[in-house]
Short mmCIF file of C-alpha atoms and ligand atoms in Angstrom, two decimals:
data_model
loop_
_atom_site.label_atom_id
_atom_site.label_comp_id
_atom_site.label_asym_id
_atom_site.label_seq_id
_atom_site.Cartn_x
_atom_site.Cartn_y
_atom_site.Cartn_z
CA MET A 101 -15.41 -5.53 -47.08
CA ALA A 102 -16.91 -6.78 -43.72
CA THR A 103 -19.74 -4.47 -42.31
CA ARG A 104 -19.54 -5.92 -38.72
CA TYR A 105 -16.89 -6.62 -36.25
CA THR A 106 -15.48 -10.28 -36.31
CA LYS A 107 -16.61 -12.70 -33.47
CA VAL A 108 -13.01 -12.22 -31.93
CA ALA A 109 -13.68 -8.25 -31.71
CA ILE A 110 -17.09 -8.68 -30.24
CA THR A 111 -16.19 -11.43 -27.80
CA LEU A 112 -13.23 -9.31 -26.45
CA HIS A 113 -15.25 -6.13 -26.35
CA TRP A 114 -18.16 -7.42 -24.32
CA LEU A 115 -15.97 -9.63 -22.10
CA ILE A 116 -13.65 -6.76 -21.32
CA ALA A 117 -16.53 -4.27 -20.90
CA ALA A 118 -18.39 -6.59 -18.49
CA LEU A 119 -15.05 -7.08 -16.37
CA ILE A 120 -14.29 -3.26 -16.35
CA ILE A 121 -17.68 -2.37 -15.28
CA GLY A 122 -17.75 -5.28 -12.52
CA GLN A 123 -14.21 -3.81 -11.47
CA LEU A 124 -15.43 -0.21 -11.24
CA ILE A 125 -18.23 -1.26 -8.87
CA GLY A 126 -16.26 -3.61 -7.10
CA GLY A 127 -13.51 -1.05 -6.50
CA LYS A 128 -15.81 1.27 -4.91
CA VAL A 129 -17.49 -1.28 -2.59
CA MET A 130 -14.14 -2.70 -1.39
CA MET A 131 -13.05 0.96 -0.60
CA ALA A 132 -16.32 1.66 1.44
CA LEU A 133 -15.73 -1.38 3.72
CA ASP A 134 -14.23 -1.13 7.12
CA GLY A 135 -10.70 -2.95 7.52
CA SER A 136 -11.74 -6.51 7.86
CA ALA A 137 -10.99 -10.08 6.51
CA LEU A 138 -13.68 -9.46 3.70
CA LYS A 139 -12.09 -6.19 2.70
CA PHE A 140 -8.56 -8.12 2.38
CA GLU A 141 -10.31 -10.92 0.19
CA LEU A 142 -11.99 -8.25 -1.98
CA PHE A 143 -8.59 -6.37 -2.50
CA GLN A 144 -7.02 -9.78 -3.67
CA LEU A 145 -10.11 -10.34 -5.89
CA HIS A 146 -9.79 -6.79 -7.20
CA LYS A 147 -6.05 -7.27 -8.08
CA SER A 148 -6.72 -10.63 -9.69
CA PHE A 149 -9.47 -9.35 -12.08
CA GLY A 150 -7.54 -6.37 -12.76
CA ILE A 151 -4.46 -8.32 -14.02
CA ILE A 152 -6.89 -10.51 -16.10
CA ILE A 153 -8.40 -7.15 -17.65
CA LEU A 154 -4.72 -5.95 -18.16
CA LEU A 155 -3.78 -9.26 -20.08
CA LEU A 156 -6.97 -9.21 -22.15
CA SER A 157 -6.57 -5.55 -23.10
CA VAL A 158 -3.00 -6.00 -24.43
CA ALA A 159 -4.24 -9.00 -26.28
CA ARG A 160 -7.13 -6.85 -27.67
CA LEU A 161 -4.94 -3.92 -28.61
CA ILE A 162 -2.34 -6.28 -30.36
CA TRP A 163 -5.23 -7.86 -32.28
CA ARG A 164 -6.72 -4.51 -33.10
CA LEU A 165 -3.40 -3.05 -34.38
CA THR A 166 -3.14 -6.24 -36.61
CA HIS A 167 -6.78 -6.06 -38.02
CA LYS A 168 -8.94 -3.42 -39.81
CA ALA A 169 -12.33 -2.16 -38.10
CA PRO A 170 -15.40 -2.21 -40.42
CA PRO A 171 -15.79 1.26 -42.25
CA LEU A 172 -17.96 3.78 -40.50
CA PRO A 173 -21.39 4.77 -42.41
CA ASP A 174 -20.88 7.07 -45.29
CA HIS A 175 -23.26 9.82 -43.79
CA MET A 176 -20.94 10.13 -40.70
CA PRO A 177 -19.50 13.76 -40.62
CA SER A 178 -15.66 14.14 -40.09
CA HIS A 179 -15.95 15.69 -36.53
CA GLU A 180 -17.83 12.52 -35.38
CA ARG A 181 -15.24 10.17 -37.04
CA LEU A 182 -12.45 12.03 -35.24
CA ALA A 183 -14.57 11.79 -31.75
CA ALA A 184 -14.94 8.06 -32.34
CA LYS A 185 -11.33 7.74 -33.07
CA ILE A 186 -9.96 9.69 -30.10
CA SER A 187 -12.51 8.11 -27.73
CA HIS A 188 -11.49 4.53 -28.92
CA ILE A 189 -7.84 5.49 -28.52
CA GLY A 190 -8.62 6.81 -24.95
CA PHE A 191 -10.32 3.71 -24.21
CA TYR A 192 -7.31 1.42 -25.05
CA GLY A 193 -4.98 3.90 -23.21
CA LEU A 194 -7.21 3.55 -19.99
CA MET A 195 -7.93 -0.20 -20.26
CA ILE A 196 -4.15 -0.64 -20.07
CA GLY A 197 -3.18 2.56 -18.11
CA ILE A 198 -5.52 1.85 -15.05
CA PRO A 199 -4.48 -1.74 -14.29
CA MET A 200 -0.78 -0.66 -14.83
CA ALA A 201 -1.35 2.15 -12.34
CA GLY A 202 -2.98 -0.34 -9.88
CA TRP A 203 -0.11 -2.71 -10.28
CA ALA A 204 2.54 0.12 -9.95
CA MET A 205 0.63 1.21 -6.71
CA VAL A 206 0.99 -2.03 -5.00
CA SER A 207 4.62 -2.27 -6.26
CA ALA A 208 5.45 1.11 -4.71
CA ALA A 209 3.49 0.30 -1.27
CA PRO A 210 5.69 0.57 1.64
CA VAL A 211 4.07 -2.61 3.04
CA THR A 212 4.36 -5.61 0.55
CA ILE A 213 1.19 -7.73 0.19
CA THR A 214 1.91 -10.36 -2.31
CA THR A 215 -0.80 -10.49 -5.24
CA LYS A 216 -1.95 -14.03 -5.71
CA ILE A 217 -4.22 -14.28 -8.69
CA PHE A 218 -7.31 -16.19 -7.53
CA LYS A 219 -5.25 -17.47 -4.54
CA VAL A 220 -3.24 -19.65 -6.93
CA ILE A 221 -0.72 -17.89 -9.17
CA LYS A 222 1.77 -15.56 -7.45
CA TRP A 223 2.12 -12.34 -9.54
CA PRO A 224 5.22 -10.37 -9.15
CA ASP A 225 5.62 -6.64 -8.22
CA LEU A 226 7.02 -4.41 -10.97
CA PRO A 227 10.92 -4.66 -10.32
CA PHE A 228 11.77 -1.16 -11.31
CA ILE A 229 9.48 0.76 -8.88
CA GLU A 230 11.03 1.83 -5.72
CA ARG A 231 8.95 1.38 -2.48
CA SER A 232 7.90 4.87 -1.21
CA GLU A 233 4.64 6.47 0.26
CA GLY A 234 5.09 9.45 -2.14
CA LEU A 235 5.16 7.02 -5.25
CA HIS A 236 2.36 4.87 -3.67
CA LYS A 237 0.04 7.92 -3.33
CA PHE A 238 1.03 9.05 -6.70
CA PHE A 239 -0.11 5.84 -8.49
CA GLU A 240 -3.19 5.69 -6.27
CA ASN A 241 -4.30 9.13 -7.50
CA ALA A 242 -3.50 8.06 -10.99
CA HIS A 243 -5.58 4.93 -10.64
CA GLU A 244 -8.59 6.71 -9.22
CA MET A 245 -8.52 9.62 -11.61
CA MET A 246 -8.34 7.34 -14.61
CA SER A 247 -11.17 5.35 -13.27
CA THR A 248 -13.22 8.40 -12.98
CA LEU A 249 -12.19 9.18 -16.68
CA ILE A 250 -13.34 5.70 -18.03
CA ILE A 251 -16.75 6.35 -16.38
CA VAL A 252 -16.96 9.45 -18.05
CA LEU A 253 -15.80 8.04 -21.58
CA LEU A 254 -18.20 5.05 -21.12
CA ILE A 255 -21.21 7.40 -20.53
CA ILE A 256 -20.36 9.23 -23.69
CA HIS A 257 -19.72 5.96 -25.66
CA ILE A 258 -23.20 4.36 -24.63
CA GLY A 259 -24.87 7.75 -25.57
CA ALA A 260 -23.08 7.68 -28.86
CA ALA A 261 -24.04 4.10 -29.57
CA LEU A 262 -27.66 4.91 -28.72
CA LYS A 263 -27.75 7.95 -30.92
CA HIS A 264 -26.47 5.83 -33.95
CA HIS A 265 -29.10 3.15 -33.37
CA PHE A 266 -32.36 5.23 -32.58
CA LYS A 267 -31.54 8.69 -34.13
CA ASP A 268 -29.30 7.90 -37.16
CA LYS A 269 -30.68 4.36 -37.57
CA ASP A 270 -27.40 3.17 -38.88
CA ASP A 271 -25.41 -0.11 -38.37
CA VAL A 272 -22.66 1.40 -35.85
CA MET A 273 -24.27 -0.28 -32.92
CA THR A 274 -25.45 -3.42 -34.56
CA ARG A 275 -22.18 -4.47 -35.80
CA MET A 276 -20.97 -4.68 -32.22
CA VAL A 277 -24.17 -6.23 -30.76
CA PRO A 278 -24.61 -9.77 -32.34
CA ARG A 279 -28.33 -10.57 -33.53
CA LEU A 280 -29.15 -6.90 -33.54
CA ARG A 281 -30.27 -5.44 -36.72
CA PRO A 282 -30.32 -1.64 -37.88
CA ARG A 283 -33.79 0.02 -37.17
CA ARG A 284 -34.30 1.31 -41.07
C1 HEM B 532 -9.20 -2.11 -15.41
C2 HEM B 532 -8.92 -2.51 -14.21
C3 HEM B 532 -9.09 -1.81 -12.96
C4 HEM B 532 -10.16 -0.94 -12.70
C5 HEM B 532 -11.35 -0.33 -13.59
C6 HEM B 532 -9.88 -0.62 -11.30
C7 HEM B 532 -10.67 0.33 -10.60
C8 HEM B 532 -10.47 0.69 -9.30
C9 HEM B 532 -11.43 1.49 -8.51
C10 HEM B 532 -12.75 2.29 -8.97
C11 HEM B 532 -10.95 1.63 -7.20
C12 HEM B 532 -11.41 2.61 -6.06
C13 HEM B 532 -10.78 3.91 -6.25
C14 HEM B 532 -11.45 4.93 -5.13
O1 HEM B 532 -12.60 5.30 -5.12
O2 HEM B 532 -10.48 5.34 -4.21
C15 HEM B 532 -9.90 0.98 -7.15
C16 HEM B 532 -8.93 0.76 -6.06
C17 HEM B 532 -7.90 -0.05 -5.98
N1 HEM B 532 -7.29 -0.87 -7.00
FE1 HEM B 532 -8.13 -1.01 -9.02
N2 HEM B 532 -8.75 -1.11 -10.78
C18 HEM B 532 -8.27 -2.01 -11.77
C19 HEM B 532 -7.23 -2.71 -11.65
C20 HEM B 532 -6.37 -2.94 -10.69
C21 HEM B 532 -4.99 -3.61 -10.46
C22 HEM B 532 -4.45 -4.56 -11.67
C23 HEM B 532 -4.62 -3.64 -9.38
C24 HEM B 532 -3.38 -4.22 -8.69
C25 HEM B 532 -2.70 -5.21 -9.08
C26 HEM B 532 -5.45 -2.59 -8.57
C27 HEM B 532 -5.23 -2.15 -7.21
C28 HEM B 532 -6.05 -1.39 -6.54
C29 HEM B 532 -5.97 -1.16 -4.97
C30 HEM B 532 -4.80 -1.55 -4.16
C31 HEM B 532 -6.94 -0.10 -4.80
C32 HEM B 532 -7.04 0.62 -3.51
C33 HEM B 532 -6.59 1.84 -3.53
C34 HEM B 532 -6.64 2.69 -2.19
O3 HEM B 532 -6.30 1.84 -1.12
O4 HEM B 532 -6.65 3.78 -2.02
N3 HEM B 532 -6.62 -2.17 -9.25
N4 HEM B 532 -9.65 0.34 -8.32
C1 HEM B 533 -15.86 -0.17 -20.12
C2 HEM B 533 -16.66 -0.66 -20.99
C3 HEM B 533 -16.34 -0.59 -22.58
C4 HEM B 533 -15.20 -0.21 -23.19
C5 HEM B 533 -13.76 -0.29 -22.52
C6 HEM B 533 -15.56 -0.12 -24.59
C7 HEM B 533 -14.51 0.15 -25.48
C8 HEM B 533 -14.73 0.15 -26.87
C9 HEM B 533 -13.63 0.27 -27.81
C10 HEM B 533 -12.11 0.40 -27.57
C11 HEM B 533 -14.42 0.20 -29.00
C12 HEM B 533 -13.56 0.42 -30.47
C13 HEM B 533 -13.37 -0.83 -31.15
C14 HEM B 533 -12.21 -0.92 -32.13
O1 HEM B 533 -12.49 -0.63 -33.21
O2 HEM B 533 -11.13 -1.13 -31.73
C15 HEM B 533 -15.67 0.00 -28.86
C16 HEM B 533 -16.75 -0.10 -29.91
C17 HEM B 533 -18.05 -0.09 -29.56
N1 HEM B 533 -18.59 -0.06 -28.45
FE1 HEM B 533 -17.79 -0.31 -26.66
N2 HEM B 533 -16.75 -0.25 -24.86
C18 HEM B 533 -17.49 -0.48 -23.57
C19 HEM B 533 -18.76 -0.72 -23.20
C20 HEM B 533 -19.75 -0.48 -24.32
C21 HEM B 533 -21.18 -0.54 -23.95
C22 HEM B 533 -21.93 -0.67 -22.62
C23 HEM B 533 -21.67 -0.46 -25.15
C24 HEM B 533 -23.40 -0.52 -25.48
C25 HEM B 533 -23.97 0.61 -25.75
C26 HEM B 533 -20.73 -0.24 -26.14
C27 HEM B 533 -20.95 -0.28 -27.67
C28 HEM B 533 -20.05 -0.26 -28.48
C29 HEM B 533 -20.34 -0.17 -30.04
C30 HEM B 533 -21.65 -0.17 -30.68
C31 HEM B 533 -19.05 -0.04 -30.57
C32 HEM B 533 -18.82 0.04 -32.22
C33 HEM B 533 -18.35 1.36 -32.59
C34 HEM B 533 -17.82 1.56 -33.94
O3 HEM B 533 -18.02 0.66 -34.66
O4 HEM B 533 -17.05 2.51 -34.14
N3 HEM B 533 -19.56 -0.41 -25.59
N4 HEM B 533 -15.85 -0.12 -27.52
#
């Protein structure tokens, strides 16, 4: 049985990770700006990258549901296996939930600002969402709360990966990082 993730899994993992980290930083930066042409441009860019992340994450989830992950090391206790499983499910939920909440937020906004992906492709609003300030606020809060949650999960995730590599010296980190070898 394979001992590391496949090229497809590794490529999708690192591409989506880089895009989400950039998106989290970009989201905070654009919110800190005063109303200006730059802010408007950054909002459009944020929505464009957000939709790309949504599409890639759905593709990744479908790929993951149809492929097996490599087995975890034998020494891993059952509570760690459970924690890994829960956190990975949490990630997939947030990778799709955050951009969906963003899309719902702009769809519910009382003022329509058409989303144009990279200024080229017109992206529709969700048709079944009514425009109201209450719903807009609800999805805005959900979008922000889930973004905070993914930051917390990411810190735990990186901590766990480093623990496996430097303390347990197993292959959990190396199977997701091309060219890295276990430290034993
Ligand atoms: C994984 C993808 C995404 C991430 C990680 C993300 C993250 C963020 C973050 C961190 C903020 C700042 C929140 C705050 O501090 O108040 C933000 C704001 C925002 N995001 Fe996203 N976002 C994503 C996708 C999307 C998508 C797909 C859309 C819409 C199509 C969107 C629309 C917005 C809007 C309109 C705001 C401004 C909210 C406001 O005015 O209060 N985002 N996003
Ligand atoms: C927002 C950024 C990230 C997200 C959303 C994310 C998400 C995920 C998900 C969902 C998995 C499980 C893969 C599967 O079996 O389906 C995973 C595995 C993994 N991630 Fe990340 N990740 C992110 C960033 C990082 C970073 C920065 C590191 C570096 C330390 C990292 C290291 C790993 C490793 C080593 C695994 C393999 C764990 C295992 O085999 O069980 N990830 N990641």
